PDB file of C-alpha atoms in Angstrom:
ATOM      1  CA  MET A   1     -14.421  13.878  34.219  1.00  0.00           C
ATOM      2  CA  ARG A   2     -15.364  13.414  30.562  1.00  0.00           C
ATOM      3  CA  SER A   3     -12.836  12.861  27.796  1.00  0.00           C
ATOM      4  CA  ARG A   4     -13.006  14.763  24.546  1.00  0.00           C
ATOM      5  CA  PHE A   5     -14.372  11.634  22.906  1.00  0.00           C
ATOM      6  CA  THR A   6     -17.411  11.662  25.188  1.00  0.00           C
ATOM      7  CA  VAL A   7     -18.384  15.073  23.833  1.00  0.00           C
ATOM      8  CA  ILE A   8     -17.716  14.058  20.228  1.00  0.00           C
ATOM      9  CA  GLU A   9     -19.396  10.674  20.724  1.00  0.00           C
ATOM     10  CA  SER A  10     -22.851  12.231  20.785  1.00  0.00           C
ATOM     11  CA  GLU A  11     -22.382  13.291  17.164  1.00  0.00           C
ATOM     12  CA  PHE A  12     -20.077  10.610  15.779  1.00  0.00           C
ATOM     13  CA  SER A  13     -19.425   6.985  16.666  1.00  0.00           C
ATOM     14  CA  LEU A  14     -15.943   5.714  17.446  1.00  0.00           C
ATOM     15  CA  VAL A  15     -16.078   3.587  14.286  1.00  0.00           C
ATOM     16  CA  GLN A  16     -16.775   6.686  12.189  1.00  0.00           C
ATOM     17  CA  LEU A  17     -13.936   8.582  13.869  1.00  0.00           C
ATOM     18  CA  VAL A  18     -11.484   5.735  13.283  1.00  0.00           C
ATOM     19  CA  GLU A  19     -12.565   5.563   9.642  1.00  0.00           C
ATOM     20  CA  SER A  20     -12.079   9.326   9.276  1.00  0.00           C
ATOM     21  CA  LEU A  21      -8.571   9.236  10.759  1.00  0.00           C
ATOM     22  CA  LEU A  22      -7.534   6.334   8.534  1.00  0.00           C
ATOM     23  CA  PHE A  23      -9.007   8.119   5.512  1.00  0.00           C
ATOM     24  CA  VAL A  24      -7.018  11.321   5.991  1.00  0.00           C
ATOM     25  CA  ALA A  25      -3.758   9.656   7.038  1.00  0.00           C
ATOM     26  CA  GLY A  26      -1.082   9.766   4.364  1.00  0.00           C
ATOM     27  CA  GLU A  27       0.570   6.650   5.759  1.00  0.00           C
ATOM     28  CA  PRO A  28      -0.421   3.624   7.842  1.00  0.00           C
ATOM     29  CA  LEU A  29      -1.393   4.389  11.443  1.00  0.00           C
ATOM     30  CA  THR A  30      -0.866   2.175  14.469  1.00  0.00           C
ATOM     31  CA  LEU A  31      -3.358   1.239  17.146  1.00  0.00           C
ATOM     32  CA  PRO A  32      -1.547   3.463  19.697  1.00  0.00           C
ATOM     33  CA  ASP A  33      -1.641   6.369  17.183  1.00  0.00           C
ATOM     34  CA  LEU A  34      -5.408   6.037  16.876  1.00  0.00           C
ATOM     35  CA  ALA A  35      -5.967   5.593  20.624  1.00  0.00           C
ATOM     36  CA  ARG A  36      -3.850   8.662  21.375  1.00  0.00           C
ATOM     37  CA  ALA A  37      -5.627  10.814  18.774  1.00  0.00           C
ATOM     38  CA  LEU A  38      -9.056   9.747  19.981  1.00  0.00           C
ATOM     39  CA  GLU A  39      -8.126   9.755  23.667  1.00  0.00           C
ATOM     40  CA  VAL A  40      -9.672   6.333  24.230  1.00  0.00           C
ATOM     41  CA  PRO A  41      -8.228   2.958  25.300  1.00  0.00           C
ATOM     42  CA  ALA A  42      -6.575   0.820  22.628  1.00  0.00           C
ATOM     43  CA  GLU A  43      -9.109  -1.955  23.323  1.00  0.00           C
ATOM     44  CA  ALA A  44     -11.955   0.359  22.292  1.00  0.00           C
ATOM     45  CA  VAL A  45     -10.110   1.273  19.090  1.00  0.00           C
ATOM     46  CA  GLU A  46      -9.456  -2.411  18.305  1.00  0.00           C
ATOM     47  CA  GLN A  47     -13.154  -3.165  18.698  1.00  0.00           C
ATOM     48  CA  ALA A  48     -14.006  -0.232  16.418  1.00  0.00           C
ATOM     49  CA  LEU A  49     -11.450  -1.489  13.866  1.00  0.00           C
ATOM     50  CA  GLN A  50     -13.048  -4.928  13.845  1.00  0.00           C
ATOM     51  CA  GLU A  51     -16.483  -3.402  13.330  1.00  0.00           C
ATOM     52  CA  LEU A  52     -15.142  -1.158  10.568  1.00  0.00           C
ATOM     53  CA  ALA A  53     -13.441  -4.097   8.800  1.00  0.00           C
ATOM     54  CA  THR A  54     -16.709  -6.055   8.865  1.00  0.00           C
ATOM     55  CA  HIS A  55     -18.654  -3.075   7.504  1.00  0.00           C
ATOM     56  CA  LEU A  56     -16.134  -2.479   4.706  1.00  0.00           C
ATOM     57  CA  GLN A  57     -16.248  -6.070   3.396  1.00  0.00           C
ATOM     58  CA  THR A  58     -19.135  -5.104   1.127  1.00  0.00           C
ATOM     59  CA  ARG A  59     -17.709  -1.721   0.129  1.00  0.00           C
ATOM     60  CA  GLY A  60     -15.150  -0.425  -2.375  1.00  0.00           C
ATOM     61  CA  ILE A  61     -12.463   0.033   0.264  1.00  0.00           C
ATOM     62  CA  ARG A  62     -10.967  -2.320   2.824  1.00  0.00           C
ATOM     63  CA  LEU A  63      -9.118  -2.044   6.128  1.00  0.00           C
ATOM     64  CA  GLN A  64      -5.627  -3.414   5.590  1.00  0.00           C
ATOM     65  CA  ARG A  65      -3.274  -4.506   8.376  1.00  0.00           C
ATOM     66  CA  HIS A  66       0.420  -4.910   7.712  1.00  0.00           C
ATOM     67  CA  GLY A  67       2.487  -5.511  10.812  1.00  0.00           C
ATOM     68  CA  ASP A  68       1.428  -2.761  13.219  1.00  0.00           C
ATOM     69  CA  GLY A  69       0.193  -0.504  10.402  1.00  0.00           C
ATOM     70  CA  LEU A  70      -3.462   0.065   9.567  1.00  0.00           C
ATOM     71  CA  GLN A  71      -4.762   1.842   6.485  1.00  0.00           C
ATOM     72  CA  LEU A  72      -7.710   2.064   4.132  1.00  0.00           C
ATOM     73  CA  VAL A  73      -7.088   0.647   0.659  1.00  0.00           C
ATOM     74  CA  THR A  74      -9.200   0.092  -2.415  1.00  0.00           C
ATOM     75  CA  ALA A  75     -10.852  -3.268  -2.889  1.00  0.00           C
ATOM     76  CA  PRO A  76      -8.791  -5.528  -5.169  1.00  0.00           C
ATOM     77  CA  GLU A  77     -11.855  -6.059  -7.366  1.00  0.00           C
ATOM     78  CA  ALA A  78     -11.761  -2.345  -8.262  1.00  0.00           C
ATOM     79  CA  THR A  79      -8.217  -2.472  -9.670  1.00  0.00           C
ATOM     80  CA  PRO A  80      -9.132  -2.637 -13.399  1.00  0.00           C
ATOM     81  CA  ALA A  81     -11.531   0.321 -13.147  1.00  0.00           C
ATOM     82  CA  ILE A  82      -9.059   2.365 -11.100  1.00  0.00           C
ATOM     83  CA  ALA A  83      -6.288   1.640 -13.612  1.00  0.00           C
ATOM     84  CA  ARG A  84      -8.532   2.817 -16.468  1.00  0.00           C
ATOM     85  CA  LEU A  85      -9.508   5.981 -14.581  1.00  0.00           C
ATOM     86  CA  LEU A  86      -5.911   6.863 -13.781  1.00  0.00           C
ATOM     87  CA  GLY A  87      -4.629   5.818 -17.207  1.00  0.00           C
ATOM     88  CA  LEU A  88      -2.317   3.229 -15.709  1.00  0.00           C
ATOM     89  CA  GLN A  89      -0.973   0.438 -17.828  1.00  0.00           C
ATOM     90  CA  ALA A  90      -0.618  -3.040 -16.461  1.00  0.00           C
ATOM     91  CA  SER A  91       2.815  -3.272 -14.906  1.00  0.00           C
ATOM     92  CA  GLY A  92       3.377  -6.703 -16.372  1.00  0.00           C
ATOM     93  CA  ARG A  93       3.303 -10.066 -14.798  1.00  0.00           C
ATOM     94  CA  LEU A  94       5.787 -11.293 -12.259  1.00  0.00           C
ATOM     95  CA  SER A  95       8.201 -13.953 -13.440  1.00  0.00           C
ATOM     96  CA  ASN A  96       8.153 -17.399 -11.870  1.00  0.00           C
ATOM     97  CA  ALA A  97      11.390 -16.535 -10.067  1.00  0.00           C
ATOM     98  CA  ALA A  98       9.852 -13.325  -8.684  1.00  0.00           C
ATOM     99  CA  LEU A  99       6.754 -15.194  -7.505  1.00  0.00           C
ATOM    100  CA  GLU A 100       8.952 -17.825  -5.876  1.00  0.00           C
ATOM    101  CA  VAL A 101      11.064 -15.247  -4.026  1.00  0.00           C
ATOM    102  CA  LEU A 102       7.964 -13.285  -3.041  1.00  0.00           C
ATOM    103  CA  ALA A 103       6.323 -16.407  -1.617  1.00  0.00           C
ATOM    104  CA  ILE A 104       9.445 -17.295   0.367  1.00  0.00           C
ATOM    105  CA  ILE A 105       9.611 -13.806   1.842  1.00  0.00           C
ATOM    106  CA  ALA A 106       5.863 -13.632   2.514  1.00  0.00           C
ATOM    107  CA  TYR A 107       5.826 -16.866   4.504  1.00  0.00           C
ATOM    108  CA  ARG A 108       9.200 -16.618   6.266  1.00  0.00           C
ATOM    109  CA  GLN A 109       9.807 -12.869   6.687  1.00  0.00           C
ATOM    110  CA  PRO A 110      11.975 -11.175   7.586  1.00  0.00           C
ATOM    111  CA  LEU A 111      14.911 -12.931   5.958  1.00  0.00           C
ATOM    112  CA  THR A 112      18.153 -12.173   4.147  1.00  0.00           C
ATOM    113  CA  ARG A 113      19.146 -12.673   0.518  1.00  0.00           C
ATOM    114  CA  ALA A 114      21.424 -15.537   1.607  1.00  0.00           C
ATOM    115  CA  GLN A 115      18.490 -17.237   3.327  1.00  0.00           C
ATOM    116  CA  VAL A 116      16.349 -16.844   0.186  1.00  0.00           C
ATOM    117  CA  ASP A 117      19.238 -18.179  -1.928  1.00  0.00           C
ATOM    118  CA  ALA A 118      19.624 -21.186   0.387  1.00  0.00           C
ATOM    119  CA  ILE A 119      15.949 -22.068   0.019  1.00  0.00           C
ATOM    120  CA  ARG A 120      15.924 -21.582  -3.764  1.00  0.00           C
ATOM    121  CA  GLY A 121      19.381 -22.957  -4.478  1.00  0.00           C
ATOM    122  CA  VAL A 122      20.200 -20.071  -6.870  1.00  0.00           C
ATOM    123  CA  ASP A 123      21.234 -16.418  -6.653  1.00  0.00           C
ATOM    124  CA  SER A 124      18.234 -14.180  -6.019  1.00  0.00           C
ATOM    125  CA  SER A 125      19.857 -10.745  -6.024  1.00  0.00           C
ATOM    126  CA  GLY A 126      18.379  -9.653  -9.379  1.00  0.00           C
ATOM    127  CA  THR A 127      14.930 -10.857  -8.430  1.00  0.00           C
ATOM    128  CA  LEU A 128      15.129  -9.061  -5.093  1.00  0.00           C
ATOM    129  CA  ARG A 129      16.056  -5.825  -6.881  1.00  0.00           C
ATOM    130  CA  ALA A 130      13.050  -6.221  -9.193  1.00  0.00           C
ATOM    131  CA  LEU A 131      10.699  -6.816  -6.249  1.00  0.00           C
ATOM    132  CA  LEU A 132      12.160  -3.811  -4.406  1.00  0.00           C
ATOM    133  CA  ALA A 133      11.611  -1.647  -7.508  1.00  0.00           C
ATOM    134  CA  ARG A 134       7.965  -2.717  -7.637  1.00  0.00           C
ATOM    135  CA  ASP A 135       7.569  -1.966  -3.917  1.00  0.00           C
ATOM    136  CA  LEU A 136       6.398  -5.511  -3.186  1.00  0.00           C
ATOM    137  CA  ILE A 137       9.210  -5.992  -0.667  1.00  0.00           C
ATOM    138  CA  SER A 138      11.293  -3.572   1.378  1.00  0.00           C
ATOM    139  CA  GLU A 139      14.294  -3.553   3.651  1.00  0.00           C
ATOM    140  CA  ALA A 140      13.106  -4.467   7.140  1.00  0.00           C
ATOM    141  CA  GLY A 141      16.327  -3.941   9.060  1.00  0.00           C
ATOM    142  CA  ARG A 142      19.597  -5.777   9.398  1.00  0.00           C
ATOM    143  CA  LEU A 143      20.438  -9.153  10.867  1.00  0.00           C
ATOM    144  CA  GLU A 144      22.598  -8.859  13.976  1.00  0.00           C
ATOM    145  CA  THR A 145      25.451 -10.991  12.679  1.00  0.00           C
ATOM    146  CA  VAL A 146      28.756 -10.585  10.885  1.00  0.00           C
ATOM    147  CA  GLY A 147      28.315  -8.293   7.883  1.00  0.00           C
ATOM    148  CA  ARG A 148      24.857  -7.201   9.095  1.00  0.00           C
ATOM    149  CA  PRO A 149      22.976  -8.432   5.994  1.00  0.00           C
ATOM    150  CA  ILE A 150      19.740  -6.735   4.977  1.00  0.00           C
ATOM    151  CA  LEU A 151      16.478  -8.346   6.052  1.00  0.00           C
ATOM    152  CA  TYR A 152      13.590  -8.269   3.566  1.00  0.00           C
ATOM    153  CA  ALA A 153       9.835  -8.273   4.245  1.00  0.00           C
ATOM    154  CA  THR A 154       6.687  -7.682   2.237  1.00  0.00           C
ATOM    155  CA  THR A 155       5.047  -4.251   1.980  1.00  0.00           C
ATOM    156  CA  PRO A 156       1.460  -3.021   2.149  1.00  0.00           C
ATOM    157  CA  ALA A 157       1.630  -2.814  -1.670  1.00  0.00           C
ATOM    158  CA  PHE A 158       2.212  -6.587  -1.688  1.00  0.00           C
ATOM    159  CA  LEU A 159      -0.992  -7.122   0.291  1.00  0.00           C
ATOM    160  CA  GLN A 160      -2.929  -4.823  -2.003  1.00  0.00           C
ATOM    161  CA  GLN A 161      -1.497  -6.380  -5.179  1.00  0.00           C
ATOM    162  CA  PHE A 162      -2.622  -9.831  -4.070  1.00  0.00           C
ATOM    163  CA  GLY A 163      -5.927  -8.786  -2.505  1.00  0.00           C
ATOM    164  CA  LEU A 164      -4.929  -9.616   1.067  1.00  0.00           C
ATOM    165  CA  LEU A 165      -6.009  -7.667   4.119  1.00  0.00           C
ATOM    166  CA  SER A 166      -3.174  -9.041   6.262  1.00  0.00           C
ATOM    167  CA  LEU A 167      -0.454 -11.678   6.151  1.00  0.00           C
ATOM    168  CA  ALA A 168      -2.815 -13.933   8.093  1.00  0.00           C
ATOM    169  CA  ASP A 169      -4.864 -14.161   4.871  1.00  0.00           C
ATOM    170  CA  LEU A 170      -2.066 -16.032   3.076  1.00  0.00           C
ATOM    171  CA  PRO A 171      -3.221 -19.539   2.192  1.00  0.00           C
ATOM    172  CA  PRO A 172      -1.804 -22.236   4.451  1.00  0.00           C
ATOM    173  CA  LEU A 173       1.214 -24.138   3.191  1.00  0.00           C
ATOM    174  CA  ASP A 174       0.688 -27.844   2.550  1.00  0.00           C
ATOM    175  CA  LEU A 175       4.203 -29.098   3.083  1.00  0.00           C
ATOM    176  CA  PRO A 176       4.865 -32.832   3.015  1.00  0.00           C
ATOM    177  CA  GLN A 177       5.704 -34.369   6.366  1.00  0.00           C
ATOM    178  CA  VAL A 178       9.318 -35.474   6.689  1.00  0.00           C
ATOM    179  CA  GLU A 179       9.699 -38.770   8.499  1.00  0.00           C
ATOM    180  CA  ALA A 180      12.353 -38.902  11.191  1.00  0.00           C
ATOM    181  CA  ALA A 181      15.341 -41.161  10.505  1.00  0.00           C
ATOM    182  CA  GLN A 182      15.181 -44.353  12.539  1.00  0.00           C
TER     183      GLN A 182
END
């Protein structure tokens, strides 16, 4: 018994089909979404995604992974030209406080405002609102504790803004080693 993909495969490769689905999707797709649409095993789709990502490294678009979501995005190097074409003005630089909060969330996500405040030692509510407004972070659920505080995580826009394809592309943290008390 042949799947639909077998018939289509003679005309189009799985990599091309995956690229087409990601191109037309209005939002990030998951690996199961793609496997279901193509009627092939998830392992085959993952292999096609890896091949597509490699192929796109030299192109004007990239394959971006954020959590379980996959989508095609423009290459960060194209940002100035795209902004000129669309008549977009630079949205301004992020303040040091915003960069600090964004880094904390990026490396430790998801976490609450109180957890961010504890790390920074100051109130971060205004900075969090600014990052939410710029779509660099979003609400990622609620912590299962008293008061059910909001958990924050980075967004795909964060990855695109900083030219990252996934959170795994964040540079490693060089934290000093803390010696144990004797």
